[in-house]
Amino acid sequence: DASDAARILVDCRRVDRRLNLAYTGNDLVATGGRLYLAEGRSDKAFSALLSACRHYESAQRNLSLTETLLPLSEAAVATGNIEVLRQATDRFAELLPLVPGMALPHAASQVRMYCSAGAFDLARGAVADLEAVGERWGGNQWIGDLASRLQQRIGTTETSRGR
């Protein structure tokens, strides 16, 4: 439940402040941003995730940065901040070769964004790109399963919009 998650996050942040754990504090800010995004509170999500990404960048925590750029991109789309979306997308592309496993959540994030914008052909293109990664990885089962679920999501969303 989102309210339980929010309450637990507040408690964690209190403890973090008392212990003055900078890295953990930033991780909690990023987690809060993801929670805001899930709740549809795009402005708060955008602010928290942008802050977390800036701190991850300055601390050179590339894995955390890479993971957080995806929800930041979604929040940027939701708030209409195309410049931050472009910056996040470019930085993610630079980091992806260092963490190739992020191709899976990246595809899921793209499909969510494209479907929310009604760009179903672009969403299908993101799935096709994911399938190409799967072929390069020797037919990885997880990629095939994810691609199938994403195709279903596209179809369901497209049908619900009467397209």
Coordinates of N, CA and C in Angstrom, one line a residue:
D1 N 0.8 -1.2 0.0 CA 0.0 0.0 0.0 C 0.9 1.2 0.0
A2 N 0.5 2.2 -0.8 CA 1.3 3.4 -1.0 C 1.4 4.2 0.3
S3 N 0.4 4.3 1.1 CA 0.5 5.1 2.3 C 1.4 4.4 3.3
D4 N 1.4 3.1 3.3 CA 2.4 2.4 4.2 C 3.8 2.7 3.7
A5 N 4.0 2.6 2.4 CA 5.4 2.9 1.9 C 5.8 4.3 2.2
A6 N 4.9 5.3 2.1 CA 5.3 6.7 2.3 C 5.6 6.8 3.8
R7 N 4.9 6.2 4.7 CA 5.1 6.3 6.1 C 6.5 5.7 6.5
I8 N 6.8 4.5 5.9 CA 8.0 3.9 6.2 C 9.2 4.7 5.6
L9 N 9.0 5.3 4.5 CA 10.0 6.1 3.9 C 10.3 7.4 4.8
V10 N 9.3 8.0 5.3 CA 9.5 9.1 6.2 C 10.3 8.7 7.4
D11 N 10.0 7.5 8.0 CA 10.7 7.0 9.1 C 12.2 6.8 8.8
C12 N 12.4 6.2 7.6 CA 13.8 5.9 7.2 C 14.6 7.2 7.0
R13 N 13.9 8.2 6.5 CA 14.6 9.5 6.3 C 14.9 10.2 7.6
R14 N 14.1 10.0 8.6 CA 14.4 10.6 9.9 C 15.7 9.9 10.5
V15 N 15.8 8.6 10.4 CA 16.9 7.9 10.9 C 18.2 8.3 10.1
D16 N 18.0 8.4 8.8 CA 19.1 8.8 7.9 C 19.7 10.1 8.3
R17 N 18.8 11.1 8.6 CA 19.2 12.4 9.0 C 20.0 12.4 10.3
R18 N 19.5 11.6 11.2 CA 20.2 11.5 12.5 C 21.6 10.9 12.3
L19 N 21.7 9.9 11.4 CA 23.0 9.2 11.2 C 23.9 9.9 10.2
N20 N 23.3 10.9 9.4 CA 24.0 11.7 8.4 C 24.7 10.8 7.4
L21 N 23.9 9.9 6.8 CA 24.4 9.0 5.7 C 24.0 9.6 4.4
A22 N 24.9 10.3 3.8 CA 24.6 11.0 2.5 C 24.2 10.1 1.4
Y23 N 24.9 9.0 1.2 CA 24.5 8.1 0.1 C 23.1 7.5 0.3
T24 N 22.9 7.0 1.5 CA 21.6 6.4 1.9 C 20.5 7.5 1.7
G25 N 20.8 8.7 2.2 CA 19.8 9.8 2.0 C 19.4 10.0 0.6
N26 N 20.3 10.0 -0.3 CA 20.0 10.2 -1.7 C 19.2 9.0 -2.3
D27 N 19.6 7.8 -1.8 CA 18.8 6.7 -2.2 C 17.3 6.8 -1.8
L28 N 17.1 7.3 -0.6 CA 15.8 7.5 -0.1 C 15.0 8.6 -0.8
V29 N 15.7 9.7 -1.3 CA 15.1 10.7 -2.1 C 14.7 10.1 -3.4
A30 N 15.5 9.3 -4.0 CA 15.2 8.6 -5.3 C 14.0 7.7 -5.1
T31 N 14.0 6.9 -4.0 CA 12.9 6.1 -3.7 C 11.6 6.9 -3.5
G32 N 11.7 8.0 -2.9 CA 10.5 8.9 -2.7 C 10.0 9.4 -4.1
G33 N 10.9 9.7 -5.0 CA 10.6 10.1 -6.3 C 9.8 9.0 -7.1
R34 N 10.3 7.8 -6.9 CA 9.6 6.7 -7.6 C 8.2 6.5 -7.0
L35 N 8.1 6.7 -5.7 CA 6.8 6.5 -5.0 C 5.8 7.7 -5.5
Y36 N 6.3 8.9 -5.6 CA 5.5 10.0 -6.1 C 5.1 9.7 -7.5
L37 N 6.0 9.1 -8.4 CA 5.6 8.8 -9.7 C 4.5 7.8 -9.8
A38 N 4.6 6.8 -9.0 CA 3.6 5.7 -8.9 C 2.2 6.3 -8.5
E39 N 2.3 7.3 -7.6 CA 1.0 7.9 -7.1 C 0.5 8.9 -8.1
G40 N 1.2 9.2 -9.2 CA 0.8 10.2 -10.2 C 1.1 11.6 -9.8
R41 N 2.0 11.8 -8.8 CA 2.4 13.1 -8.3 C 3.6 13.5 -9.1
S42 N 3.4 13.8 -10.4 CA 4.5 14.0 -11.3 C 5.5 15.2 -10.9
D43 N 5.0 16.3 -10.5 CA 5.8 17.4 -10.1 C 6.8 17.1 -9.0
K44 N 6.2 16.4 -7.9 CA 7.1 16.0 -6.8 C 8.1 15.0 -7.2
A45 N 7.6 14.0 -8.1 CA 8.5 13.0 -8.5 C 9.7 13.6 -9.3
F46 N 9.3 14.5 -10.2 CA 10.3 15.1 -11.1 C 11.4 15.8 -10.2
S47 N 11.0 16.6 -9.2 CA 11.9 17.3 -8.4 C 12.8 16.4 -7.6
A48 N 12.2 15.4 -7.0 CA 13.0 14.4 -6.2 C 14.0 13.6 -7.1
L49 N 13.5 13.1 -8.2 CA 14.4 12.3 -9.1 C 15.5 13.1 -9.7
L50 N 15.2 14.4 -10.1 CA 16.2 15.2 -10.7 C 17.3 15.5 -9.6
S51 N 16.9 15.8 -8.4 CA 17.9 16.0 -7.3 C 18.7 14.7 -7.1
A52 N 18.1 13.6 -7.0 CA 18.8 12.4 -6.8 C 19.8 12.1 -7.9
C53 N 19.4 12.3 -9.2 CA 20.3 12.1 -10.3 C 21.5 13.0 -10.3
R54 N 21.3 14.3 -9.9 CA 22.4 15.2 -9.8 C 23.4 14.8 -8.7
H55 N 22.9 14.3 -7.6 CA 23.8 13.8 -6.6 C 24.5 12.5 -7.0
Y56 N 23.8 11.6 -7.7 CA 24.4 10.4 -8.2 C 25.5 10.7 -9.2
E57 N 25.3 11.7 -10.0 CA 26.2 12.1 -11.0 C 27.5 12.7 -10.3
S58 N 27.3 13.6 -9.4 CA 28.4 14.2 -8.7 C 29.2 13.2 -7.9
A59 N 28.6 12.2 -7.4 CA 29.2 11.2 -6.6 C 29.8 10.0 -7.4
Q60 N 29.6 10.1 -8.7 CA 30.0 9.1 -9.7 C 29.4 7.7 -9.3
R61 N 28.2 7.7 -8.9 CA 27.5 6.4 -8.6 C 26.7 6.0 -9.9
N62 N 27.4 5.5 -10.8 CA 26.8 5.3 -12.2 C 25.7 4.3 -12.2
L63 N 25.7 3.2 -11.4 CA 24.7 2.3 -11.4 C 23.4 2.9 -10.9
S64 N 23.5 3.6 -9.8 CA 22.3 4.3 -9.2 C 21.8 5.3 -10.1
L65 N 22.7 6.0 -10.8 CA 22.3 7.1 -11.7 C 21.5 6.4 -12.9
T66 N 22.1 5.4 -13.4 CA 21.4 4.7 -14.6 C 20.0 4.3 -14.2
E67 N 19.9 3.6 -13.0 CA 18.6 3.2 -12.6 C 17.6 4.3 -12.4
T68 N 18.1 5.4 -12.0 CA 17.2 6.6 -11.6 C 16.9 7.4 -12.8
L69 N 17.7 7.4 -13.9 CA 17.4 8.1 -15.1 C 16.1 7.7 -15.7
L70 N 15.7 6.4 -15.6 CA 14.5 5.9 -16.2 C 13.2 6.6 -15.6
P71 N 13.0 6.5 -14.3 CA 11.9 7.2 -13.7 C 11.9 8.7 -13.9
L72 N 13.2 9.3 -13.9 CA 13.3 10.7 -14.2 C 12.7 11.0 -15.5
S73 N 13.1 10.2 -16.5 CA 12.5 10.4 -17.9 C 11.0 10.4 -17.9
E74 N 10.4 9.4 -17.2 CA 9.0 9.3 -17.1 C 8.4 10.5 -16.4
A75 N 9.0 11.0 -15.4 CA 8.5 12.2 -14.7 C 8.7 13.4 -15.6
A76 N 9.8 13.5 -16.4 CA 10.0 14.6 -17.3 C 8.9 14.6 -18.4
V77 N 8.5 13.5 -18.9 CA 7.4 13.4 -19.9 C 6.1 13.9 -19.2
A78 N 5.9 13.4 -18.0 CA 4.6 13.7 -17.3 C 4.5 15.2 -17.0
T79 N 5.6 15.9 -16.8 CA 5.6 17.3 -16.5 C 5.9 18.2 -17.7
G80 N 6.1 17.5 -18.8 CA 6.4 18.3 -20.1 C 7.7 18.9 -20.2
N81 N 8.7 18.4 -19.4 CA 10.0 19.0 -19.4 C 10.9 18.2 -20.4
I82 N 10.8 18.6 -21.7 CA 11.4 17.9 -22.8 C 13.0 18.0 -22.7
E83 N 13.5 19.2 -22.2 CA 14.9 19.3 -22.1 C 15.5 18.3 -21.1
V84 N 14.9 18.1 -20.0 CA 15.4 17.2 -19.0 C 15.3 15.8 -19.6
L85 N 14.2 15.5 -20.3 CA 14.0 14.2 -20.9 C 15.1 13.9 -21.9
R86 N 15.5 14.9 -22.7 CA 16.6 14.7 -23.7 C 17.9 14.5 -22.9
Q87 N 18.2 15.2 -21.9 CA 19.4 15.1 -21.1 C 19.5 13.7 -20.5
A88 N 18.3 13.3 -19.9 CA 18.3 12.0 -19.2 C 18.5 10.8 -20.2
T89 N 17.8 11.0 -21.4 CA 17.9 10.0 -22.4 C 19.3 9.8 -22.9
D90 N 20.0 11.0 -23.2 CA 21.3 11.0 -23.7 C 22.3 10.4 -22.7
R91 N 22.1 10.7 -21.4 CA 23.0 10.2 -20.3 C 22.8 8.7 -20.2
F92 N 21.5 8.3 -20.2 CA 21.2 6.9 -20.1 C 21.9 6.1 -21.2
A93 N 21.9 6.6 -22.4 CA 22.5 5.9 -23.6 C 24.0 5.8 -23.4
E94 N 24.6 6.8 -22.8 CA 26.1 6.8 -22.5 C 26.4 5.7 -21.5
L95 N 25.5 5.5 -20.5 CA 25.8 4.6 -19.4 C 25.3 3.1 -19.7
L96 N 24.4 2.9 -20.6 CA 23.9 1.6 -20.9 C 24.9 0.6 -21.2
P97 N 26.0 0.9 -22.0 CA 27.0 -0.2 -22.3 C 27.7 -0.7 -21.0
L98 N 27.7 0.2 -19.9 CA 28.3 -0.3 -18.7 C 27.4 -1.2 -17.9
V99 N 26.1 -1.1 -18.1 CA 25.1 -1.9 -17.4 C 24.1 -2.4 -18.4
P100 N 24.5 -3.3 -19.2 CA 23.6 -3.8 -20.3 C 22.2 -4.4 -19.8
G101 N 22.2 -4.9 -18.6 CA 21.0 -5.4 -18.1 C 19.9 -4.4 -17.9
M102 N 20.2 -3.1 -18.0 CA 19.2 -2.1 -17.9 C 18.4 -1.9 -19.1
A103 N 18.8 -2.7 -20.2 CA 18.0 -2.7 -21.4 C 16.5 -3.1 -21.2
L104 N 16.3 -4.1 -20.2 CA 15.0 -4.6 -19.9 C 14.1 -3.5 -19.3
P105 N 14.6 -2.9 -18.1 CA 13.7 -1.8 -17.6 C 13.6 -0.6 -18.5
H106 N 14.6 -0.4 -19.3 CA 14.5 0.7 -20.3 C 13.4 0.5 -21.3
A107 N 13.3 -0.7 -21.8 CA 12.2 -1.0 -22.7 C 10.9 -0.8 -22.1
A108 N 10.7 -1.3 -20.9 CA 9.4 -1.2 -20.1 C 9.1 0.3 -19.9
S109 N 10.1 1.1 -19.5 CA 9.9 2.5 -19.3 C 9.5 3.2 -20.6
Q110 N 10.1 2.9 -21.7 CA 9.8 3.5 -23.0 C 8.3 3.1 -23.4
V111 N 8.0 1.9 -23.2 CA 6.6 1.5 -23.6 C 5.6 2.2 -22.7
R112 N 5.8 2.4 -21.4 CA 4.9 3.1 -20.6 C 4.8 4.6 -21.1
M113 N 5.9 5.2 -21.4 CA 5.9 6.6 -21.8 C 5.2 6.7 -23.2
Y114 N 5.5 5.9 -24.1 CA 4.9 5.9 -25.4 C 3.4 5.6 -25.4
C115 N 3.0 4.6 -24.6 CA 1.6 4.3 -24.5 C 0.8 5.5 -23.8
S116 N 1.4 6.1 -22.8 CA 0.7 7.2 -22.2 C 0.5 8.4 -23.2
A117 N 1.4 8.5 -24.1 CA 1.3 9.6 -25.1 C 0.5 9.1 -26.4
G118 N 0.1 7.9 -26.4 CA -0.7 7.4 -27.5 C 0.2 7.1 -28.7
A119 N 1.5 7.0 -28.5 CA 2.5 6.7 -29.6 C 2.7 5.2 -29.7
F120 N 1.7 4.4 -30.1 CA 1.8 3.0 -30.1 C 2.8 2.4 -31.1
D121 N 3.1 3.1 -32.2 CA 4.1 2.6 -33.1 C 5.5 2.7 -32.5
L122 N 5.7 3.8 -31.8 CA 7.0 3.9 -31.1 C 7.1 2.9 -30.0
A123 N 6.0 2.6 -29.3 CA 6.1 1.6 -28.3 C 6.4 0.2 -28.9
R124 N 5.9 -0.1 -30.0 CA 6.2 -1.3 -30.7 C 7.7 -1.3 -31.1
G125 N 8.2 -0.2 -31.5 CA 9.6 -0.1 -31.9 C 10.5 -0.3 -30.7
A126 N 10.1 0.1 -29.5 CA 10.9 -0.1 -28.3 C 10.9 -1.6 -28.0
V127 N 9.8 -2.3 -28.3 CA 9.8 -3.8 -28.1 C 10.6 -4.5 -29.1
A128 N 10.6 -4.0 -30.3 CA 11.5 -4.6 -31.4 C 12.9 -4.4 -31.1
D129 N 13.3 -3.2 -30.5 CA 14.7 -3.0 -30.1 C 15.1 -4.0 -29.0
L130 N 14.1 -4.2 -28.0 CA 14.4 -5.2 -27.0 C 14.6 -6.6 -27.5
E131 N 13.7 -7.0 -28.5 CA 13.9 -8.3 -29.1 C 15.2 -8.4 -29.8
A132 N 15.7 -7.4 -30.4 CA 17.0 -7.4 -31.0 C 18.1 -7.6 -30.0
V133 N 18.0 -7.0 -28.8 CA 18.9 -7.3 -27.7 C 18.8 -8.7 -27.3
G134 N 17.6 -9.3 -27.3 CA 17.5 -10.7 -27.0 C 18.1 -11.6 -27.9
E135 N 18.1 -11.3 -29.2 CA 18.8 -12.1 -30.2 C 20.3 -12.0 -30.0
R136 N 20.8 -10.8 -29.7 CA 22.2 -10.6 -29.5 C 22.7 -11.4 -28.3
W137 N 21.8 -11.6 -27.3 CA 22.1 -12.3 -26.1 C 21.7 -13.8 -26.2
G138 N 21.5 -14.3 -27.4 CA 21.3 -15.7 -27.6 C 19.9 -16.1 -27.2
G139 N 18.9 -15.3 -27.4 CA 17.5 -15.7 -27.2 C 17.2 -15.8 -25.7
N140 N 17.7 -14.9 -24.9 CA 17.4 -14.8 -23.5 C 16.0 -14.9 -23.2
Q141 N 15.6 -15.9 -22.3 CA 14.2 -16.1 -21.9 C 13.5 -14.9 -21.3
W142 N 14.2 -14.2 -20.4 CA 13.6 -13.1 -19.7 C 13.2 -12.0 -20.7
I143 N 14.1 -11.8 -21.7 CA 13.8 -10.8 -22.7 C 12.6 -11.1 -23.5
G144 N 12.5 -12.4 -23.9 CA 11.3 -12.9 -24.6 C 10.0 -12.7 -23.8
D145 N 10.1 -13.1 -22.6 CA 8.9 -12.9 -21.7 C 8.5 -11.5 -21.5
L146 N 9.5 -10.6 -21.3 CA 9.2 -9.2 -21.1 C 8.6 -8.6 -22.4
A147 N 9.2 -9.0 -23.6 CA 8.7 -8.5 -24.8 C 7.3 -8.9 -25.1
S148 N 6.9 -10.1 -24.7 CA 5.5 -10.6 -24.8 C 4.6 -9.8 -23.9
R149 N 5.0 -9.5 -22.7 CA 4.1 -8.8 -21.8 C 4.0 -7.3 -22.2
L150 N 5.1 -6.8 -22.8 CA 5.0 -5.4 -23.3 C 4.1 -5.3 -24.5
Q151 N 4.1 -6.3 -25.4 CA 3.2 -6.3 -26.5 C 1.8 -6.3 -26.1
Q152 N 1.5 -7.2 -25.0 CA 0.2 -7.2 -24.5 C -0.3 -5.9 -23.9
R153 N 0.6 -5.3 -23.2 CA 0.3 -4.0 -22.6 C -0.1 -2.9 -23.7
I154 N 0.7 -2.9 -24.8 CA 0.5 -2.0 -25.9 C -0.9 -2.3 -26.5
G155 N -1.2 -3.5 -26.7 CA -2.5 -3.9 -27.3 C -3.6 -3.5 -26.4
T156 N -3.5 -3.8 -25.1 CA -4.6 -3.5 -24.1 C -4.8 -2.0 -24.1
T157 N -3.7 -1.2 -24.0 CA -3.8 0.2 -23.9 C -4.4 0.8 -25.2
E158 N -3.9 0.3 -26.3 CA -4.4 0.8 -27.6 C -6.0 0.5 -27.7
T159 N -6.4 -0.7 -27.3 CA -7.8 -1.0 -27.4 C -8.6 -0.2 -26.4
S160 N -8.1 0.1 -25.2 CA -8.8 0.9 -24.2 C -9.0 2.3 -24.7
R161 N -8.1 2.8 -25.6 CA -8.2 4.1 -26.1 C -9.1 4.2 -27.4
G162 N -9.6 3.0 -27.8 CA -10.5 2.9 -28.9 C -9.8 3.2 -30.3
R163 N -8.6 2.8 -30.3 CA -7.8 3.0 -31.6 C -7.9 1.8 -32.5

